[in-house]
XYZ file of C-alpha atoms in Angstrom:
737
model
C 0.000 0.000 0.000
C 1.653 3.237 -1.054
C 1.584 6.605 0.681
C -1.623 7.560 -1.111
C -3.456 4.462 0.007
C -3.124 2.690 -3.360
C -2.242 -0.964 -3.899
C -0.248 -2.504 -6.761
C -1.980 -5.706 -7.898
C -0.966 -8.644 -10.044
C -4.011 -7.965 -12.214
C -2.416 -6.046 -15.065
C 0.147 -4.517 -12.670
C -2.175 -1.600 -12.109
C -2.568 0.505 -8.980
C -6.090 1.133 -7.666
C -7.493 2.252 -4.289
C -7.485 -0.659 -1.876
C -11.104 -0.124 -0.801
C -12.161 -0.300 -4.446
C -10.180 -3.473 -5.016
C -11.758 -5.184 -2.040
C -15.280 -3.825 -2.092
C -16.019 -3.239 -5.771
C -13.874 -5.905 -7.410
C -13.796 -8.607 -4.761
C -16.228 -10.970 -6.445
C -14.323 -10.928 -9.744
C -10.907 -11.695 -8.263
C -9.221 -15.080 -7.804
C -9.825 -16.789 -4.499
C -6.252 -16.234 -3.271
C -4.920 -12.693 -3.660
C -1.416 -11.627 -2.641
C -0.857 -7.978 -1.770
C 2.564 -6.376 -2.218
C 3.074 -4.066 0.729
C 5.099 -0.885 0.086
C 4.045 1.094 3.137
C 1.288 0.773 5.714
C -0.702 3.624 7.130
C -2.588 2.169 10.099
C -5.734 4.231 9.655
C -6.002 3.652 5.914
C -5.318 -0.035 6.340
C -7.937 -0.506 9.019
C -10.535 1.526 7.152
C -9.876 -0.276 3.874
C -9.702 -3.835 5.149
C -12.468 -3.550 7.735
C -14.802 -6.558 7.774
C -12.402 -8.788 5.784
C -10.715 -11.942 7.080
C -6.909 -12.125 7.156
C -4.217 -14.677 7.849
C -0.648 -14.113 8.949
C 2.384 -16.322 9.365
C 5.638 -16.461 11.322
C 7.719 -15.559 8.268
C 6.018 -12.201 8.027
C 6.480 -11.534 11.733
C 10.168 -12.387 11.540
C 10.571 -9.798 8.793
C 9.794 -7.029 11.207
C 5.994 -6.947 11.495
C 4.455 -6.913 14.912
C 1.247 -5.921 16.623
C 0.675 -2.620 18.376
C -1.282 -4.545 21.006
C 0.383 -7.157 23.179
C -1.622 -10.110 21.890
C -0.474 -13.149 19.959
C -1.340 -13.278 16.289
C -3.436 -16.324 15.427
C -1.537 -18.586 13.042
C -4.782 -19.507 11.300
C -7.765 -17.413 10.346
C -7.998 -14.109 12.228
C -11.670 -13.356 12.766
C -11.786 -9.901 14.185
C -11.575 -8.031 10.921
C -8.267 -6.293 11.566
C -8.999 -5.315 15.114
C -5.294 -6.268 15.316
C -3.242 -3.327 14.013
C 0.044 -4.050 12.249
C 2.930 -1.587 12.077
C 6.346 -1.630 10.422
C 9.281 -1.883 12.870
C 12.318 0.303 12.365
C 12.846 2.235 9.159
C 11.585 -0.164 6.501
C 9.721 1.863 3.923
C 9.354 1.395 0.197
C 12.336 -0.992 0.109
C 11.138 -4.470 0.918
C 8.165 -6.340 -0.451
C 6.437 -8.291 2.286
C 3.474 -10.544 1.466
C 1.392 -10.526 4.623
C -2.344 -10.381 3.864
C -4.429 -12.862 1.944
C -8.217 -12.876 1.542
C -9.443 -16.413 2.123
C -12.639 -18.133 1.112
C -13.370 -21.575 2.474
C -16.229 -23.722 3.741
C -16.496 -23.927 7.516
C -19.123 -25.196 9.983
C -21.719 -22.534 10.672
C -20.919 -22.820 14.371
C -17.626 -21.054 13.583
C -19.217 -18.111 11.771
C -18.767 -14.808 13.589
C -20.339 -11.384 13.282
C -18.565 -9.467 10.532
C -17.681 -12.527 8.463
C -18.723 -12.583 4.814
C -20.937 -15.494 3.760
C -22.203 -16.609 0.393
C -25.643 -15.159 -0.172
C -27.943 -15.789 -3.123
C -29.710 -12.666 -4.402
C -32.850 -13.647 -6.309
C -33.126 -10.214 -7.914
C -29.637 -10.401 -9.420
C -29.744 -14.198 -9.862
C -26.253 -14.665 -8.482
C -24.274 -15.434 -5.359
C -22.718 -12.508 -3.517
C -20.831 -12.175 -0.247
C -22.733 -10.503 2.565
C -21.648 -9.387 6.005
C -22.994 -11.350 8.982
C -24.727 -8.947 11.369
C -25.943 -11.428 13.995
C -25.690 -15.123 14.860
C -28.545 -16.926 16.612
C -28.899 -20.408 18.063
C -32.403 -21.753 17.504
C -34.331 -24.907 18.249
C -36.557 -26.355 15.534
C -38.583 -29.383 16.599
C -38.263 -32.466 14.422
C -41.894 -32.283 13.377
C -41.291 -28.763 12.030
C -38.315 -29.712 9.846
C -38.334 -30.476 6.141
C -35.635 -31.850 3.826
C -35.634 -30.781 0.173
C -33.433 -32.979 -2.021
C -32.115 -31.693 -5.331
C -30.287 -33.384 -8.158
C -27.166 -32.076 -6.447
C -27.348 -32.023 -2.645
C -30.138 -31.135 -0.265
C -31.407 -28.423 2.061
C -32.899 -28.908 5.516
C -34.905 -26.085 7.027
C -38.085 -25.327 8.952
C -41.419 -25.926 7.232
C -42.393 -22.269 7.270
C -39.186 -20.852 5.800
C -39.489 -19.005 2.465
C -37.631 -20.794 -0.316
C -36.600 -19.301 -3.646
C -38.307 -20.960 -6.628
C -37.631 -20.103 -10.267
C -40.671 -19.664 -12.478
C -41.370 -18.355 -15.956
C -41.200 -14.728 -14.818
C -38.217 -15.073 -12.500
C -37.847 -16.010 -8.843
C -40.529 -15.992 -6.188
C -40.839 -17.325 -2.639
C -42.852 -20.270 -1.351
C -43.124 -21.859 2.071
C -40.903 -24.910 2.339
C -43.879 -27.172 3.013
C -45.649 -25.863 -0.107
C -42.847 -26.805 -2.522
C -43.588 -29.429 -5.157
C -41.401 -32.117 -6.693
C -40.197 -31.032 -10.119
C -40.053 -27.315 -9.310
C -36.810 -25.441 -9.886
C -35.369 -24.339 -6.572
C -32.006 -23.011 -5.446
C -29.726 -25.676 -4.012
C -27.064 -25.437 -1.322
C -24.552 -24.013 -3.815
C -26.861 -21.212 -4.922
C -27.507 -22.956 -8.224
C -30.861 -23.497 -9.918
C -31.668 -27.184 -9.453
C -34.695 -29.450 -9.819
C -36.410 -30.654 -6.641
C -36.362 -34.484 -6.695
C -37.703 -35.415 -3.267
C -39.297 -33.755 -0.229
C -39.061 -35.401 3.191
C -41.430 -33.851 5.740
C -39.923 -35.840 8.611
C -36.121 -35.874 8.235
C -35.462 -36.321 11.983
C -32.342 -34.187 11.959
C -30.871 -32.408 14.980
C -33.176 -29.826 16.547
C -30.229 -27.459 17.040
C -30.253 -24.856 14.294
C -27.989 -21.916 13.606
C -29.524 -18.831 12.061
C -27.753 -15.774 10.661
C -28.839 -12.223 10.031
C -26.974 -10.990 6.981
C -26.646 -7.561 5.423
C -29.592 -6.699 3.216
C -32.502 -9.022 2.512
C -31.061 -12.079 0.812
C -30.840 -15.826 1.042
C -27.784 -17.261 2.706
C -26.206 -20.614 3.384
C -26.331 -22.095 6.859
C -26.183 -25.486 8.566
C -28.773 -27.619 10.312
C -26.738 -28.866 13.229
C -23.688 -26.594 13.399
C -21.554 -28.914 11.290
C -23.768 -30.647 8.742
C -24.501 -29.881 5.075
C -25.089 -26.240 4.192
C -28.630 -25.201 3.384
C -30.333 -22.129 2.003
C -32.585 -19.992 4.141
C -33.940 -16.459 4.058
C -32.965 -13.326 5.926
C -35.952 -11.210 6.936
C -36.276 -7.973 8.851
C -36.284 -7.935 12.610
C -39.489 -8.623 14.465
C -40.815 -6.970 17.616
C -42.994 -8.205 20.431
C -45.690 -6.243 22.243
C -46.850 -7.842 25.490
C -50.274 -7.022 26.942
C -51.564 -7.601 30.461
C -54.614 -6.367 32.341
C -54.409 -4.078 35.379
C -55.730 -6.747 37.782
C -52.628 -8.942 37.170
C -50.819 -9.474 40.452
C -47.442 -8.707 38.823
C -48.595 -5.482 37.182
C -46.151 -3.289 39.132
C -43.179 -5.395 38.048
C -44.535 -5.213 34.506
C -44.417 -1.408 34.636
C -40.692 -1.550 35.423
C -39.701 -3.749 32.462
C -38.159 -0.916 30.443
C -36.695 1.166 33.254
C -33.001 1.944 32.920
C -32.317 1.460 36.609
C -32.770 -1.500 38.899
C -31.920 -5.173 38.640
C -31.061 -5.930 35.009
C -32.409 -9.480 35.031
C -35.855 -8.033 35.786
C -35.742 -5.768 32.731
C -36.801 -6.456 29.136
C -35.615 -3.461 27.143
C -36.513 -4.946 23.762
C -40.124 -5.752 24.621
C -42.998 -3.331 24.126
C -45.295 -3.571 27.159
C -48.931 -2.501 26.911
C -51.828 -2.368 29.364
C -55.287 -3.703 28.454
C -57.381 -1.396 30.650
C -61.034 -2.000 31.517
C -63.833 0.370 32.505
C -64.128 -0.715 36.127
C -60.458 0.096 36.741
C -60.804 3.575 35.220
C -63.907 4.215 37.348
C -62.091 3.077 40.495
C -59.319 5.566 39.675
C -61.867 8.361 39.330
C -63.444 7.382 42.655
C -60.062 6.952 44.406
C -61.252 3.485 45.409
C -59.410 0.268 46.187
C -58.344 -2.138 43.474
C -57.827 -5.889 43.776
C -55.039 -7.772 42.028
C -55.362 -11.496 41.272
C -53.171 -14.395 40.241
C -54.127 -14.948 36.568
C -53.712 -18.705 36.964
C -56.587 -18.721 39.446
C -58.922 -16.365 37.565
C -58.383 -17.280 33.923
C -61.969 -16.470 33.035
C -61.312 -12.727 33.431
C -59.290 -12.707 30.212
C -62.333 -14.091 28.362
C -64.797 -11.438 29.567
C -65.374 -7.734 28.941
C -67.931 -5.054 29.738
C -70.733 -5.867 32.173
C -69.863 -9.571 32.283
C -66.292 -8.762 33.279
C -67.431 -6.310 35.956
C -69.886 -8.830 37.403
C -67.286 -11.590 37.631
C -64.591 -9.236 38.949
C -66.861 -8.130 41.806
C -67.641 -11.765 42.612
C -63.954 -12.614 42.765
C -63.258 -9.673 45.073
C -65.679 -11.258 47.560
C -64.435 -14.790 46.978
C -62.349 -16.588 49.592
C -59.507 -18.982 48.988
C -57.839 -17.242 46.050
C -54.690 -15.131 45.961
C -55.373 -11.387 46.199
C -53.578 -8.134 46.762
C -55.564 -4.987 47.536
C -54.039 -1.659 46.539
C -55.098 1.885 45.724
C -56.452 2.208 42.166
C -55.226 5.801 41.977
C -51.809 4.761 43.290
C -51.485 2.180 40.531
C -52.667 4.753 37.966
C -49.946 7.142 39.135
C -47.357 4.383 38.730
C -48.647 3.727 35.210
C -48.424 7.386 34.213
C -45.005 7.752 35.831
C -43.670 4.800 33.841
C -45.337 6.131 30.698
C -43.685 9.499 31.164
C -40.241 8.083 31.948
C -40.046 5.378 29.263
C -42.905 5.990 26.804
C -44.353 2.626 27.884
C -46.586 0.825 28.573
C -48.950 1.714 25.746
C -52.433 2.355 27.112
C -55.250 0.487 25.376
C -58.874 0.078 26.408
C -60.324 -3.423 26.446
C -64.015 -2.571 26.838
C -64.026 0.210 24.245
C -62.378 -2.157 21.763
C -64.757 -5.053 22.319
C -67.948 -3.008 22.466
C -67.245 -1.771 18.934
C -66.075 -5.156 17.613
C -68.084 -5.923 14.438
C -67.310 -9.630 14.859
C -68.092 -10.137 18.517
C -70.316 -13.064 17.485
C -67.200 -15.031 16.603
C -64.822 -14.309 19.462
C -63.270 -11.392 21.276
C -60.379 -8.960 20.985
C -57.644 -9.893 23.461
C -55.076 -7.222 22.620
C -53.887 -4.839 19.938
C -50.604 -4.985 18.020
C -47.309 -3.130 18.497
C -48.591 0.077 16.881
C -51.991 -0.170 18.635
C -54.172 0.247 15.534
C -55.161 -3.395 14.920
C -58.182 -4.697 16.842
C -59.223 -8.148 15.667
C -60.425 -11.363 17.258
C -57.668 -13.670 18.438
C -57.590 -16.867 20.461
C -54.853 -19.037 21.966
C -54.020 -22.543 20.827
C -56.039 -25.086 22.764
C -56.427 -28.824 23.169
C -59.315 -31.132 22.433
C -59.661 -34.416 24.273
C -59.936 -37.496 22.087
C -61.446 -40.458 23.953
C -61.118 -43.887 22.328
C -63.297 -46.659 23.793
C -62.653 -50.386 23.953
C -65.107 -50.913 21.069
C -62.904 -48.526 18.987
C -65.543 -45.793 18.887
C -64.316 -42.238 19.483
C -65.635 -39.103 21.195
C -63.982 -35.683 21.067
C -64.588 -33.161 23.859
C -63.429 -29.646 24.666
C -60.834 -29.546 27.447
C -63.095 -27.876 29.994
C -66.301 -29.587 28.877
C -67.972 -31.243 31.870
C -68.463 -34.991 31.397
C -70.406 -37.310 33.717
C -68.714 -40.707 33.931
C -70.534 -43.918 34.879
C -69.393 -43.663 38.488
C -71.632 -40.601 38.788
C -68.772 -38.116 39.024
C -68.750 -35.021 36.791
C -65.370 -33.696 35.739
C -63.678 -31.750 32.944
C -62.872 -33.814 29.865
C -59.155 -33.198 30.385
C -59.324 -35.278 33.593
C -60.859 -38.388 32.012
C -58.620 -41.460 32.394
C -58.543 -45.050 31.143
C -60.109 -46.070 34.460
C -63.372 -44.335 33.538
C -66.324 -45.539 31.529
C -68.826 -43.272 29.806
C -72.277 -44.408 28.677
C -71.435 -48.037 29.544
C -68.362 -47.885 27.286
C -64.957 -48.479 28.812
C -62.368 -45.814 28.059
C -59.374 -47.417 26.390
C -57.166 -44.408 25.569
C -57.224 -40.620 26.091
C -55.280 -38.302 23.767
C -54.843 -34.528 23.651
C -55.000 -32.988 20.190
C -53.852 -29.394 19.828
C -56.056 -27.071 17.805
C -54.670 -23.839 16.412
C -56.081 -20.579 17.713
C -56.574 -17.372 15.749
C -53.685 -14.993 14.996
C -54.506 -11.534 13.646
C -52.796 -10.110 10.548
C -52.046 -6.514 9.532
C -52.791 -5.899 5.837
C -52.357 -2.134 5.699
C -52.588 0.756 3.256
C -53.071 4.501 3.700
C -54.905 7.156 1.693
C -52.899 10.373 1.239
C -55.344 13.055 2.427
C -53.173 15.842 1.050
C -54.070 14.539 -2.429
C -57.378 12.766 -1.783
C -59.804 14.661 0.456
C -62.930 15.478 -1.561
C -65.984 13.254 -1.735
C -65.350 12.626 -5.440
C -61.661 11.725 -5.019
C -62.378 9.462 -2.060
C -65.111 7.691 -4.050
C -62.559 7.056 -6.812
C -59.544 5.973 -4.740
C -60.978 3.964 -1.830
C -62.471 1.151 -3.989
C -59.038 0.630 -5.578
C -57.379 0.461 -2.149
C -59.950 -1.998 -0.783
C -59.587 -4.266 -3.820
C -55.798 -4.121 -3.523
C -55.826 -5.020 0.167
C -58.275 -7.858 -0.432
C -55.933 -9.231 -3.089
C -53.050 -9.048 -0.611
C -54.854 -11.615 1.565
C -54.708 -14.169 -1.248
C -51.232 -13.274 -2.514
C -49.489 -12.866 0.833
C -46.860 -15.154 2.330
C -47.850 -16.554 5.735
C -45.171 -17.864 8.120
C -47.632 -20.175 9.893
C -50.612 -22.135 8.617
C -52.839 -20.844 11.423
C -52.076 -17.242 10.438
C -53.233 -17.922 6.898
C -56.326 -19.727 8.157
C -57.276 -16.814 10.424
C -56.771 -14.213 7.712
C -58.818 -16.168 5.192
C -61.576 -16.615 7.763
C -61.933 -12.943 8.692
C -60.392 -11.435 5.523
C -59.256 -8.549 7.722
C -57.681 -5.463 6.157
C -56.737 -2.044 7.518
C -57.263 1.008 5.331
C -55.936 4.164 6.994
C -55.032 7.739 6.165
C -51.947 9.958 6.229
C -51.154 13.559 5.375
C -53.797 15.120 7.631
C -51.490 17.944 8.760
C -50.595 18.817 5.159
C -54.258 18.778 4.133
C -55.098 21.217 6.936
C -52.134 23.544 6.286
C -52.835 23.798 2.570
C -56.517 24.437 3.344
C -55.415 27.129 5.851
C -57.120 25.364 8.749
C -55.547 25.567 12.213
C -54.981 22.307 14.054
C -57.577 21.883 16.815
C -60.008 24.486 15.464
C -63.714 23.802 14.910
C -62.943 23.815 11.185
C -60.383 21.064 11.753
C -62.842 18.882 13.636
C -65.539 19.423 11.025
C -63.153 18.702 8.147
C -61.859 15.397 9.491
C -65.377 14.329 10.482
C -66.544 14.795 6.893
C -63.442 13.207 5.357
C -63.472 10.159 7.651
C -67.193 9.688 7.039
C -66.525 9.481 3.304
C -63.580 7.101 3.728
C -65.690 4.869 5.990
C -68.703 4.962 3.676
C -66.816 4.045 0.516
C -64.705 1.428 2.310
C -67.858 -0.367 3.482
C -69.545 0.040 0.095
C -66.471 -1.226 -1.762
C -66.179 -4.298 0.451
C -69.870 -5.024 -0.087
C -69.426 -4.656 -3.855
C -66.508 -7.101 -3.701
C -68.716 -9.545 -1.780
C -71.079 -9.605 -4.756
C -68.156 -10.231 -7.088
C -66.040 -12.652 -5.022
C -68.174 -13.810 -2.098
C -68.645 -12.830 1.549
C -66.070 -13.512 4.248
C -66.750 -16.915 5.884
C -67.951 -15.613 9.258
C -70.149 -12.771 7.954
C -73.404 -14.334 9.144
C -74.187 -13.119 12.662
C -71.741 -10.211 12.518
C -72.786 -6.640 13.203
C -72.257 -5.940 9.512
C -74.966 -8.506 8.728
C -77.343 -6.690 11.078
C -76.708 -3.290 9.534
C -74.681 -2.096 12.541
C -71.757 0.067 11.432
C -68.904 1.782 13.357
C -70.880 5.038 13.594
C -73.653 3.135 15.393
C -71.165 2.118 18.102
C -69.684 5.610 18.379
C -69.025 7.032 21.835
C -71.742 9.512 22.859
C -69.252 12.037 24.217
C -67.281 11.897 20.964
C -70.449 12.552 18.963
C -70.895 15.840 20.835
C -67.538 17.205 19.620
C -68.871 18.061 16.150
C -72.340 19.391 15.400
C -73.341 18.656 11.839
C -77.072 18.828 12.394
C -77.684 15.320 13.682
C -78.830 12.553 11.328
C -79.510 14.989 8.511
C -75.968 16.337 8.731
C -74.466 13.176 7.247
C -72.877 13.469 3.834
C -74.000 10.014 2.674
C -77.123 7.841 2.738
C -76.163 5.389 5.440
C -79.535 3.679 5.681
C -79.424 2.692 2.026
C -75.920 1.276 2.504
C -77.034 -0.714 5.555
C -79.796 -2.370 3.540
C -77.316 -3.170 0.770
C -74.870 -4.804 3.203
C -77.630 -6.908 4.763
C -78.421 -8.314 1.316
C -75.025 -8.396 -0.428
C -72.792 -9.006 2.581
C -69.194 -7.922 3.168
C -65.984 -9.232 1.664
C -63.905 -8.186 4.691
C -64.611 -8.660 8.396
C -62.413 -5.720 9.416
C -61.873 -2.686 7.208
C -60.151 0.376 8.652
C -57.061 0.973 10.815
C -54.848 4.069 10.911
C -51.162 3.084 11.061
C -48.235 5.430 11.974
C -46.841 5.639 8.382
C -43.578 7.172 9.632
C -41.633 5.914 6.600
C -44.144 5.803 3.747
C -45.318 9.341 4.496
C -41.762 10.567 3.834
C -41.533 8.502 0.661
C -44.807 9.951 -0.624
C -43.882 13.484 0.411
C -46.601 14.109 2.967
C -47.008 14.373 6.746
C -47.179 11.409 9.037
C -50.568 9.716 9.433
C -52.983 11.750 11.572
C -50.400 13.618 13.642
C -49.473 17.280 13.725
C -45.931 17.815 12.500
C -43.026 17.109 14.853
C -41.383 20.367 13.758
C -41.423 22.365 10.573
C -37.991 20.897 9.789
C -36.088 18.104 11.483
C -34.111 14.891 10.978
C -36.055 11.632 10.961
C -34.144 8.673 12.395
C -35.309 5.164 11.574
C -33.793 1.860 10.498
C -32.619 3.472 7.253
C -30.610 6.148 9.087
C -30.940 9.937 9.356
C -33.259 11.592 6.863
C -33.622 15.411 6.664
C -37.294 16.351 6.547
C -39.074 19.622 5.814
C -42.858 19.719 5.980
C -44.476 19.700 2.520
C -45.056 23.005 0.739
C -43.661 25.084 3.589
C -44.115 28.763 2.727
C -45.038 32.033 4.438
C -48.674 31.149 3.683
C -48.584 27.698 5.325
C -46.042 28.386 8.106
C -48.502 29.244 10.888
C -50.811 26.342 9.994
C -48.055 23.803 10.589
C -48.252 23.909 14.372
C -45.538 21.714 15.983
C -46.990 18.862 17.994
C -45.309 19.900 21.261
C -46.920 23.354 21.071
C -50.466 21.964 21.097
C -52.685 21.124 24.034
C -52.665 17.335 23.802
C -56.352 17.109 24.642
C -56.896 18.453 21.118
C -55.175 15.360 19.710
C -57.393 13.168 21.872
C -60.565 14.912 20.695
C -59.491 14.721 17.057
C -58.813 11.012 17.573
C -62.267 10.538 19.080
C -63.887 12.160 16.030
C -62.014 9.848 13.670
C -62.760 6.801 15.818
C -66.508 7.221 15.200
C -65.959 6.023 11.630
C -63.230 3.399 12.177
C -64.043 -0.228 12.980
C -60.527 -0.942 14.323
C -58.222 1.726 15.800
C -55.550 4.334 15.197
C -51.955 4.878 16.279
C -52.240 8.016 18.376
C -49.055 9.484 19.838
C -49.064 12.071 22.620
C -46.352 14.786 22.626
C -45.384 16.307 25.943
C -42.914 19.118 26.553
C -41.270 18.795 29.960
C -42.123 22.349 30.926
C -45.807 21.449 30.598
C -45.579 18.031 32.206
C -47.496 17.335 35.386
C -49.380 14.423 36.850
C -52.607 16.384 36.587
C -52.080 17.086 32.884
C -51.207 13.460 32.088
C -54.217 12.230 34.039
C -56.476 14.633 32.145
C -55.160 13.494 28.739
C -55.575 9.770 29.306
C -58.814 10.026 31.231
C -60.195 11.966 28.258
C -58.924 9.269 25.903
C -61.014 6.727 27.833
C -63.973 9.083 28.252
C -64.191 9.802 24.502
C -64.077 6.126 23.569
C -60.590 5.842 22.092
C -59.428 2.253 21.838
C -55.754 3.042 22.322
C -52.916 5.506 22.596
C -49.421 4.847 21.288
C -46.135 6.425 22.474
C -45.909 9.250 24.970
C -43.126 11.304 23.389
C -41.527 13.739 25.825
C -39.111 16.560 25.018
C -37.109 18.993 27.103
C -37.971 22.637 26.291
C -34.277 23.466 26.017
C -33.512 20.444 23.851
C -31.601 21.433 20.750
C -32.070 18.094 19.022
C -33.900 18.159 15.736
C -33.953 14.377 15.552
C -37.052 12.206 15.815
C -36.329 8.491 16.311
C -38.894 6.150 14.743
C -36.613 3.118 14.595
C -38.601 1.131 17.132
C -41.922 1.279 15.365
C -43.251 -1.772 13.581
C -41.709 -1.768 10.104
C -44.947 -3.034 8.593
C -46.876 -0.108 10.041
C -44.357 2.526 8.918
């Protein structure tokens, strides 16, 4: 490497920048490359060779090369990407050629792969193998029954049944679940070559110890099934995130509030989780009344998670009087203060309202809503996996019971089906064998899209655009890739979608409407009515064309009950449009149509955060006021400079920064939108520290409950003297961005 950072290569004896040789030309070079060293500049060398593997030998060391750090040089492959710095001893410059570095490429067990290594990675878009940096290494466990072995003409791949696999079709590559592959299809084998699938073994019985890698970019990469076995191809996907919901009667609720605190015992913290509270009406009323609140062990009162509204309240009061169960009695207001304190300090837990969500559930006939998602805009029925009891009798006849179903055996005893044994007889038939068969529960799916209100905000434009969006989202259900069979089954059963909006702040600024004014409330009421109307109408039209969703019968849709019919009474008072005759559309006619034609989708609307797509489309984020008139947006893509759209002297005053607003205005605006939305909305609260107080926080979130909001999202706090113009969105759900 010369004084200018250039390297003389054996390829045509030319000199080119080292970083270009390694980064841009690496894949076209021979596997073994010798570098002639003229002079080494430590900084240039480290910067240029960063992330590459090197080897060194005793001959090179004896020629005067040593380490600046007192550590032995490995005589084999050095893994730490030149964290070892080499320096020339004495006065040897430009006089002696010393061959010290060599890029190596070889096959090793995946157990030896380290972060920063480069691994072969097949890019289906470029149809070739590249080398990608390893960003993380994970040890996983994949049960034998979840493994699958795909044999090609040359070699085989073993992976989990739900992994996406690259398949080559007429129009290029596409992904399929491993367990949906077919013999004869062209897949990509363990060498990254197109190869015909000859055999598929759904029960290979290979080691359950798997190694998984996260590699740079979204590509396929080669990995091993048991740390040393044959390499296989798998798929690198974006990081996931987990939101955990509990109810305020949970006996560990106070520990739950501390999960994301920066102080305290580290083993009792979970900094990467997103905690959320599933609050019910009786708790909020107890807070208002400064009454006592009873905590229970969830193992002893499991039925509370299956109830809401009046039924929940009735059972909760019974349990408070019950003897023989674990209880802890505390102050409801004291717990509420702890919740708000944690919310203010960490932005968590998210506050969501169980009874408000379930009262307005259009599919309450077919289950209940047990939580929201990470971004708190999805409200759909879910259910846990459960077991059924299969009873085989001595005459080989079979009965199947629910786990908790009460069965009277011939001895006269009545007991849950799960406690039946081979010693029992039922209906004069001797029980021979009892098996438990697991049945999949329901897992909700987010199929999201957003209408840009800065471009689409008139009745005519909404009527034109919404049907296209609804059709697109409905198609996504059929075209989507599902990681688990039960997820696909749930989505096809409810055909749930989530049409939302973005660009509200831009729409208001360009219309010269101040945020929080009566004009603002009236405008969004009219716009959201139109979006709701045409979303319902479009789904009903699709039902005529493609069929109704499987569980339509018995739903509120089938009875002509729409989101506006479940609207909170206090929220309805926020805008006066002249009562029934103030509506823009003929809702009664639409209700009659839906009763006859049905609905294609069980859930229709949900307002996601859109923190990334709003920037890409050049509008403001979702339903929020602007963070500032200009700032830097920080997300997984890095730092992005942002200026609000069409900022000018005419629009300046109408772009009111979010921290300058009374946050009760955001709550009221959210309540007006919620009247027309069957699911929910991601609603952030922005609090400047100079305005922060327990009274103010209590007022904001009590109003959120009072006006019938189903959820709030982050509480974003900011010091009044903060000079930062950076807004970090990196921890939001990527799918909702």
